[in-house]
C-alpha positions in Angstrom: -18.1 -23.9 18.9 -20.7 -21.2 18.2 -19.7 -17.6 17.9 -21.7 -14.6 16.8 -24.7 -16.8 16.0 -27.2 -13.9 15.7 -25.0 -12.0 13.2 -24.2 -15.2 11.3 -27.9 -16.0 10.6 -28.6 -12.5 9.5 -25.5 -12.5 7.3 -26.3 -15.9 5.8 -29.7 -14.6 4.6 -28.1 -11.4 3.2 -25.4 -13.4 1.5 -27.9 -15.7 -0.1 -29.7 -12.7 -1.5 -26.4 -11.3 -2.7 -25.4 -14.6 -4.5 -28.8 -14.9 -6.0 -28.4 -11.5 -7.6 -24.8 -12.1 -8.6 -25.9 -13.6 -12.0 -22.9 -15.0 -13.8 -21.2 -16.2 -10.6 -23.5 -19.3 -10.9 -21.7 -20.2 -14.1 -18.7 -21.1 -12.0 -18.5 -24.0 -9.6 -18.3 -23.2 -5.9 -14.6 -24.2 -5.9 -13.9 -21.8 -8.7 -15.6 -18.8 -7.1 -14.1 -16.9 -4.2 -16.3 -14.6 -2.1 -14.5 -11.8 -0.3 -15.7 -9.3 2.3 -13.6 -6.1 2.8 -14.1 -2.7 4.2 -14.3 -0.8 1.0 -14.0 -1.0 -2.8 -11.0 0.8 -4.5 -11.3 4.5 -5.0 -10.0 3.9 -8.5 -8.5 1.0 -10.5 -6.0 3.2 -12.2 -2.4 2.6 -11.1 -1.8 6.3 -11.5 -4.3 7.1 -8.7 -2.8 7.8 -5.3 -2.1 4.5 -3.6 -4.5 3.1 -0.9 -4.9 -0.3 0.6 -8.0 -1.1 -1.5 -6.3 0.2 -4.6 -3.1 -1.8 -4.0 -5.1 -5.1 -3.9 -6.8 -4.3 -7.2 -3.4 -3.5 -8.8 -1.9 -6.7 -7.5 -4.5 -8.7 -9.4 -5.2 -6.6 -12.6 -1.7 -5.4 -13.5 1.3 -7.6 -14.2 4.8 -6.2 -13.7 8.0 -6.7 -15.6 9.9 -8.3 -12.7 9.0 -10.1 -9.5 10.7 -11.3 -6.3 11.2 -15.0 -5.7 9.3 -16.6 -2.9 10.1 -18.6 0.3 8.3 -19.9 3.3 8.1 -17.7 6.3 9.2 -19.9 9.2 7.0 -18.1 11.8 3.6 -18.2 9.9 4.1 -20.9 7.2 3.0 -18.4 4.6 4.7 -17.9 1.3 6.5 -14.6 1.3 8.7 -12.6 -1.0 12.4 -13.4 -1.1 14.1 -10.0 -1.4 17.4 -11.6 -2.4 16.0 -13.0 -5.7 14.6 -10.9 -8.6 13.0 -12.9 -11.3 11.5 -12.3 -14.7 7.7 -11.8 -14.9 6.4 -10.1 -18.1 10.1 -9.8 -18.9 11.4 -13.3 -19.3 14.8 -12.0 -18.4 16.7 -8.8 -17.9 20.2 -7.4 -18.2 21.6 -4.9 -15.7 24.6 -2.9 -16.9 27.7 -3.2 -14.6 27.5 0.5 -13.8 23.8 0.3 -12.8 22.8 2.9 -15.3 20.8 0.9 -17.7 18.5 -2.1 -17.7 17.3 -4.1 -20.7 14.1 -6.1 -20.5 13.7 -9.1 -22.8 9.9 -9.6 -23.0 8.2 -12.9 -22.7 6.7 -14.0 -26.1 3.2 -15.2 -26.3 1.9 -13.3 -23.3 -1.8 -12.3 -23.9 -4.2 -10.0 -22.2 -7.8 -11.0 -21.4 -8.7 -9.4 -24.7 -6.5 -11.8 -26.5 -3.8 -9.3 -27.6 -0.2 -10.4 -27.5 2.2 -8.2 -25.5 5.0 -6.5 -27.3 7.5 -3.7 -26.7 4.8 -1.3 -28.0 2.6 -2.0 -25.0 5.5 -1.4 -22.6 6.5 1.8 -24.3 2.8 3.1 -24.5 2.5 2.4 -20.7 5.7 4.3 -20.1 4.5 7.2 -22.3 1.2 7.3 -20.6 2.7 7.4 -17.1 5.2 10.0 -18.2 2.6 12.3 -19.6 0.1 11.9 -16.8 2.8 13.3 -14.4 1.6 11.1 -11.5 2.8 7.8 -10.1 5.0 6.5 -12.9 6.5 10.0 -13.5 7.3 10.4 -9.9 9.1 7.0 -9.7 11.1 7.8 -12.8 12.1 11.3 -12.0 12.4 11.2 -8.2 13.8 7.7 -7.7 15.8 7.1 -10.9 16.4 10.8 -11.7 15.2 10.4 -15.3 15.2 13.8 -17.0 13.3 13.1 -20.2 11.4 10.4 -22.1 14.4 9.6 -24.3 15.6 7.4 -21.4 13.0 4.8 -22.6 13.9 3.0 -25.8 12.3 0.3 -27.8 15.1 -1.9 -29.1 13.0 -4.4 -31.0 9.5 -5.9 -30.9 10.3 -7.8 -27.6 13.1 -5.7 -26.1 12.9 -2.4 -24.1 15.8 -0.5 -22.5 15.8 2.1 -19.8 18.8 4.3 -19.3 19.3 6.6 -16.3 21.7 9.5 -15.8 23.1 8.2 -12.4 23.8 4.8 -11.1 21.1 3.3 -8.8 20.9 0.1 -6.8 17.1 0.4 -7.3 17.2 0.1 -11.1 16.2 -3.5 -11.1 14.3 -3.6 -7.7 11.9 -0.8 -8.7 10.2 -2.8 -11.5 8.8 -5.3 -9.0 6.6 -2.4 -7.7 2.9 -2.9 -7.5 2.3 0.5 -9.3 4.3 -0.3 -12.4 2.1 -2.7 -14.3 2.0 -2.9 -18.1 -1.2 -1.9 -20.0 -2.6 -3.6 -23.1 -2.3 -0.6 -25.5 -4.4 -2.2 -28.2 -7.3 -2.7 -25.8 -7.1 0.7 -24.1 -6.8 2.6 -27.4 -10.4 1.6 -28.2 -11.5 3.8 -25.3 -9.4 6.9 -25.8 -11.0 10.3 -26.6 -9.6 13.7 -27.4 -10.6 14.8 -23.9 -9.1 11.7 -22.3 -6.1 10.8 -24.5 -4.6 8.4 -21.8 -7.7 6.6 -20.8 -7.8 7.8 -17.3 -11.6 7.8 -17.2 -11.8 4.3 -18.6 -9.1 2.8 -16.4 -10.6 4.3 -13.2 -13.3 1.6 -13.5 -12.0 -1.0 -16.0 -8.8 -2.9 -16.6 -6.7 -3.6 -19.7 -3.6 -5.6 -19.0 -1.8 -8.9 -19.1 -2.6 -9.9 -15.5 -4.3 -13.1 -14.2 -7.6 -11.2 -13.8 -9.6 -8.5 -15.4 -12.5 -6.5 -14.0 -15.9 -7.5 -15.3 -17.9 -5.3 -12.8 -16.8 -2.3 -10.8 -19.5 -0.8 -8.6 -17.9 1.7 -6.2 -19.3 1.3 -2.7 -20.8 -2.1 -3.6 -18.6 -4.7 -5.2 -15.7 -5.5 -7.6 -15.9 -8.7 -9.7 -12.7 -10.2 -11.0 -12.7 -12.7 -13.9 -9.8 -14.9 -14.7 -7.8 -14.1 -17.8 -8.1 -17.3 -19.9 -4.8 -16.5 -21.7 -2.7 -15.8 -18.7 0.9 -16.8 -19.4 1.4 -18.8 -16.2 -1.8 -20.7 -16.8 -5.5 -20.0 -16.0 -6.2 -19.3 -12.3 -7.8 -22.0 -10.2 -10.2 -19.3 -8.9 -12.1 -18.3 -12.0 -14.1 -15.6 -10.4 -13.6 -13.4 -7.3 -16.5 -11.4 -6.0 -15.2 -8.7 -3.6 -18.1 -7.2 -1.6 -17.9 -4.0 0.4 -18.9 -4.8 3.9 -17.9 -1.7 6.0 -18.6 -3.3 9.4 -15.8 -5.7 10.4 -18.0 -7.7 12.8 -20.3 -8.4 9.9 -17.4 -9.7 7.9 -16.5 -12.1 10.7 -20.1 -13.3 11.1 -20.4 -13.9 7.4 -17.1 -15.9 7.4 -18.3 -18.0 10.2 -21.6 -18.6 8.5 -19.9 -19.7 5.3 -21.4 -16.8 3.4 -18.0 -15.5 2.4 -14.6 -17.3 2.0 -12.3 -14.4 3.0 -12.7 -11.7 5.6 -10.3 -8.8 5.2 -9.2 -6.3 7.8 -10.8 -7.7 10.9 -9.9 -6.0 14.2 -7.4 -7.7 16.5 -10.3 -8.7 18.8 -12.1 -10.3 15.9 -8.9 -12.0 14.8 -8.7 -13.5 18.2 -12.3 -14.7 17.9 -11.7 -16.1 14.4 -8.8 -18.1 15.7 -11.3 -20.0 17.8 -13.7 -20.9 15.0 -13.0 -24.5 13.8 -13.9 -23.7 10.2 -11.6 -20.7 9.9 -7.9 -20.3 9.4 -6.1 -17.1 10.3 -2.8 -16.1 8.6 -0.6 -13.7 10.5 2.5 -12.0 9.0 4.6 -9.4 10.7 5.1 -7.1 7.6 6.2 -3.7 6.7 3.4 -1.4 7.7 3.6 1.9 9.6 0.3 3.1 11.0 0.8 6.7 12.0 -0.9 10.0 12.7 0.6 12.5 10.3 0.7 16.2 11.0 0.6 18.9 8.3 4.1 20.4 9.0 3.2 23.4 6.8 0.5 24.8 9.0 0.5 26.1 12.6 0.9 24.7 15.2 2.6 21.7 13.5 5.2 23.9 11.8 6.9 23.9 15.2 9.1 20.9 15.9 8.5 21.2 19.7 4.7 20.8 19.1 5.3 17.7 17.0 7.6 16.3 19.7 5.0 17.0 22.3 2.4 15.1 20.4 4.7 12.0 20.5 5.1 12.3 24.3 1.3 12.2 24.6 0.9 8.6 23.4 0.5 5.7 25.8 2.0 3.1 23.5 2.1 0.1 25.8 -1.6 0.6 26.8 -2.7 1.1 23.2 -0.7 -2.0 22.1 -2.8 -4.1 24.5 -6.2 -2.3 24.5 -6.4 -1.6 20.7 -4.1 -4.2 19.1 -4.4 -6.9 21.8 -0.6 -7.4 21.7 -0.5 -8.1 17.9 1.3 -4.9 16.9 4.8 -3.4 17.6 5.5 0.2 18.2 7.0 2.0 15.2 10.3 3.6 16.0 11.4 4.8 12.6 10.1 5.9 9.2 11.8 2.7 7.8 10.1 -0.7 8.1 11.7 -2.9 10.7 12.1 -5.8 8.3 14.1 -3.7 5.8 17.9 -3.4 5.7 19.4 -0.3 7.5 16.5 0.0 9.9 17.3 1.3 13.4 15.0 2.0 16.3 17.9 3.1 18.5 17.0 6.8 18.4 13.4 6.7 19.5 13.0 8.6 22.9 9.3 9.0 23.2 7.5 7.7 26.3 4.3 8.9 27.8 5.3 12.2 29.6 2.6 14.8 30.0 4.9 17.3 31.8 7.5 17.1 29.1 4.9 17.6 26.5 3.5 20.7 28.3 7.0 22.1 28.5 7.6 21.6 24.8 4.3 23.3 24.0 5.1 26.3 26.1 8.5 26.6 24.4 6.7 26.6 21.1 4.4 29.4 22.2 1.4 27.2 23.1 1.3 27.2 26.9 -2.5 26.9 26.9 -2.6 24.2 24.2 -4.6 24.6 20.9 -7.5 23.2 18.9 -7.0 20.8 16.0 -8.7 18.0 14.0 -7.9 14.3 13.6 -9.2 12.8 10.4 -9.9 9.0 10.2 -11.6 6.7 7.8 -15.2 5.5 7.9 -15.3 1.8 8.6 -11.9 1.7 10.3 -12.6 0.7 14.0 -8.9 0.6 14.8 -8.5 4.2 13.7 -11.6 5.2 15.6 -10.3 3.6 18.8 -6.9 5.2 18.3 -8.5 8.6 17.6 -10.6 8.4 20.8 -7.7 7.3 22.9 -5.4 10.0 21.5 -8.0 12.7 21.9 -8.1 11.8 25.6 -4.3 11.9 26.2 -3.9 15.0 24.0 -6.5 16.7 26.3 -4.1 16.2 29.2 -1.9 18.9 27.6 -4.9 21.1 26.8 -5.0 20.1 23.2 -8.6 20.0 22.0 -8.7 17.5 19.1 -12.0 17.3 17.1 -12.5 13.9 15.6 -13.5 14.0 11.9 -14.8 10.7 10.4 -14.7 10.7 6.6 -15.1 8.2 3.7 -11.6 7.0 2.6 -11.8 8.9 -0.7 -12.8 12.1 1.0 -10.1 11.9 3.5 -7.5 11.1 0.8 -8.7 14.2 -1.1 -8.5 16.4 1.9 -5.0 15.4 3.1 -3.7 15.3 -0.4 -4.7 19.0 -0.7 -3.2 19.9 2.7 -6.7 20.5 4.2 -6.5 18.2 7.2 -4.1 19.1 10.1 -3.9 15.6 11.5 -4.8 12.3 9.8 -4.2 8.6 10.0 -2.2 6.8 7.3 -1.5 3.1 7.3 1.0 2.6 4.5 4.2 0.8 3.6 7.2 1.1 1.3 6.8 -1.6 -1.3 10.5 -1.7 -2.3 12.5 -3.2 0.6 15.1 -0.5 0.7 15.6 2.2 3.4 16.4 5.0 0.9 13.3 4.1 -1.2 11.1 4.2 1.9 12.6 7.4 3.2 12.3 9.0 -0.2 8.7 8.0 -0.4 7.5 9.4 2.8 10.1 11.9 4.0 11.7 13.6 1.0 10.1 17.0 0.5 9.8 16.4 -3.2 7.8 13.2 -2.8 4.2 13.2 -4.0 3.1 11.2 -1.0 4.9 13.2 1.7 1.5 14.4 3.0 3.0 15.7 6.2 5.0 18.2 4.1 8.1 17.6 6.2 11.1 19.4 4.8 14.7 19.2 5.9 17.3 20.0 3.1 20.0 17.9 4.8 17.7 14.9 4.9 16.6 15.4 1.3 20.3 15.5 0.3 21.2 12.3 2.1 18.2 10.6 0.6 19.0 11.9 -2.9 22.6 10.8 -2.5 21.6 7.3 -1.5 19.3 7.0 -4.5 22.3 7.4 -6.8 24.9 5.6 -4.7 26.1 2.0 -5.2 28.1 2.0 -2.0 26.0 0.0 0.4 27.9 0.9 3.5 27.7 4.6 2.8 24.0 4.3 2.0 23.3 2.5 5.2 25.2 5.0 7.3 23.3 7.9 5.7 20.0 6.2 6.2 20.6 5.8 9.9 21.4 9.5 10.1 18.1 10.2 8.3 16.2 8.0 10.7 17.8 9.8 13.7 16.9 13.3 12.3 13.4 12.3 11.4 12.7 10.9 14.8 14.0 14.0 16.4 12.0 16.3 14.2 8.9 14.1 14.5 6.8 14.9 11.3 4.4 12.2 12.5 2.9 10.8 15.7 4.7 7.5 15.5 2.3 4.6 16.4 2.4 1.0 15.4 3.2 -1.7 12.8 -0.1 -3.7 13.0 1.2 -6.6 10.9 -1.0 -8.2 8.4 -3.7 -10.8 9.3 -6.2 -12.5 7.0 -9.1 -14.8 8.1 -10.2 -17.4 5.5 -12.4 -20.4 5.4 -10.4 -23.6 5.9 -11.6 -24.6 2.4 -9.3 -21.9 1.1 -5.5 -22.4 0.7 -2.7 -20.6 -1.0 -2.2 -17.4 1.0 0.9 -15.5 0.1 2.2 -12.2 1.6 3.6 -9.4 -0.6 5.1 -6.1 0.4 1.9 -4.1 -0.7 0.0 -6.2 1.9 -2.6 -7.1 -0.8 -4.0 -10.5 -1.6 -3.1 -12.2 -4.9 -6.1 -14.2 -5.9 -4.1 -16.2 -8.4 -2.3 -17.9 -5.5 -5.6 -19.0 -3.8 -7.2 -22.4 -4.1 -10.6 -23.6 -2.8 -11.8 -27.1 -2.0 
């Protein structure tokens, strides 16, 4: 079968030129080198940078965590997936959770080495914690907002291979949190070579380099072009079968598919549903499909008019033709999102979702809010995201039926992140997920008014209180009941335009095996093999 022949021949020539220029890649055998095409390189390699899909994938491969979930086979897809019922040691060989869920002690694995050859000790863990605490970003937010840590004295070095974390309130997340993609441990000996008075925590260096105990380190980071991962020869689980991963930015998804068919790349990330359907028909390609934990949504800045009015936000949700979009944009591969909590997580409910396509109801709500003649706004979406562009065009059309004039603003991912992080974009697409499989964690992440990633600026004191209570409760039944109340309130107050869970699909050469799905929806190159 021949598909996309014209593009394939063009991409083959381009890929040959790319490989010829890749230099050290030729030092590895073809079976040891994985060539990946994706829509964009990470905005930053630092785990303290705001999370994005590209950043999550880098973190999965260049940072190792203290704990990990076990794995199992997904019966629907045959992929290896995380088993949320089993928490295992990772950099910590074992851990002890106190009966009252107010302290956890990590017993570190001995003999673990970074790519620089430095052995991991409690000093590395404590320096990583200290860095995160002082940078007041990702780590600090997890500790203060999720675990309610008040000061750094909660983190204690017990001995050279033991670290203890104590928290002021009990939490069922005290062990689950350390599986998180954003909580990797840094090689403090290596990073300290790159610190300066102006940059005491190495933020500049770690934005484009790595220093950790993970299976890979970064040998080249060229934003907008490529990321080269090299295997850590000292990795404690054993050296990776794939010694070198060359991730190339290929913004056009059809080019990624053509390159995969031509054999110019081994992995094509983030193909559109239509391209996934085509890839399924290519004899040399295997498509992995997992229904995961994503919510793809159009967030509204609840702080600024007109989205400070709940009736306006509700109206926007009544202006979405979900069944039509599910077929025309996602080709039946997605499911409508009916809650801020992922459908595969405990305590999820979609019972309170009332929104169907109803222009007259939307107009009535807009009139009630003081906008009988509609309004003008902007929708921000990312360059190189055809799904978001298709959604934006379709939504612009249906919004117009209620006299809402939505200007479409196409921006590079980093620019869009910067604008919505600063509250400068009224509407914007976000495709994100809660990494920890817990309803309170997910609600806290996206809905709590104190969250650093609540970009919609939704605020409801009662919702905040229920979330905060769940974070320090060990009563599962009470937590689940409160989380269902939270979901009902959030759906009613509609901080987002709720859209779809697109699932996760990955197209690979049939020479490539070993795909595994993780809650960050990022590929772990260590799991991959290549014939």
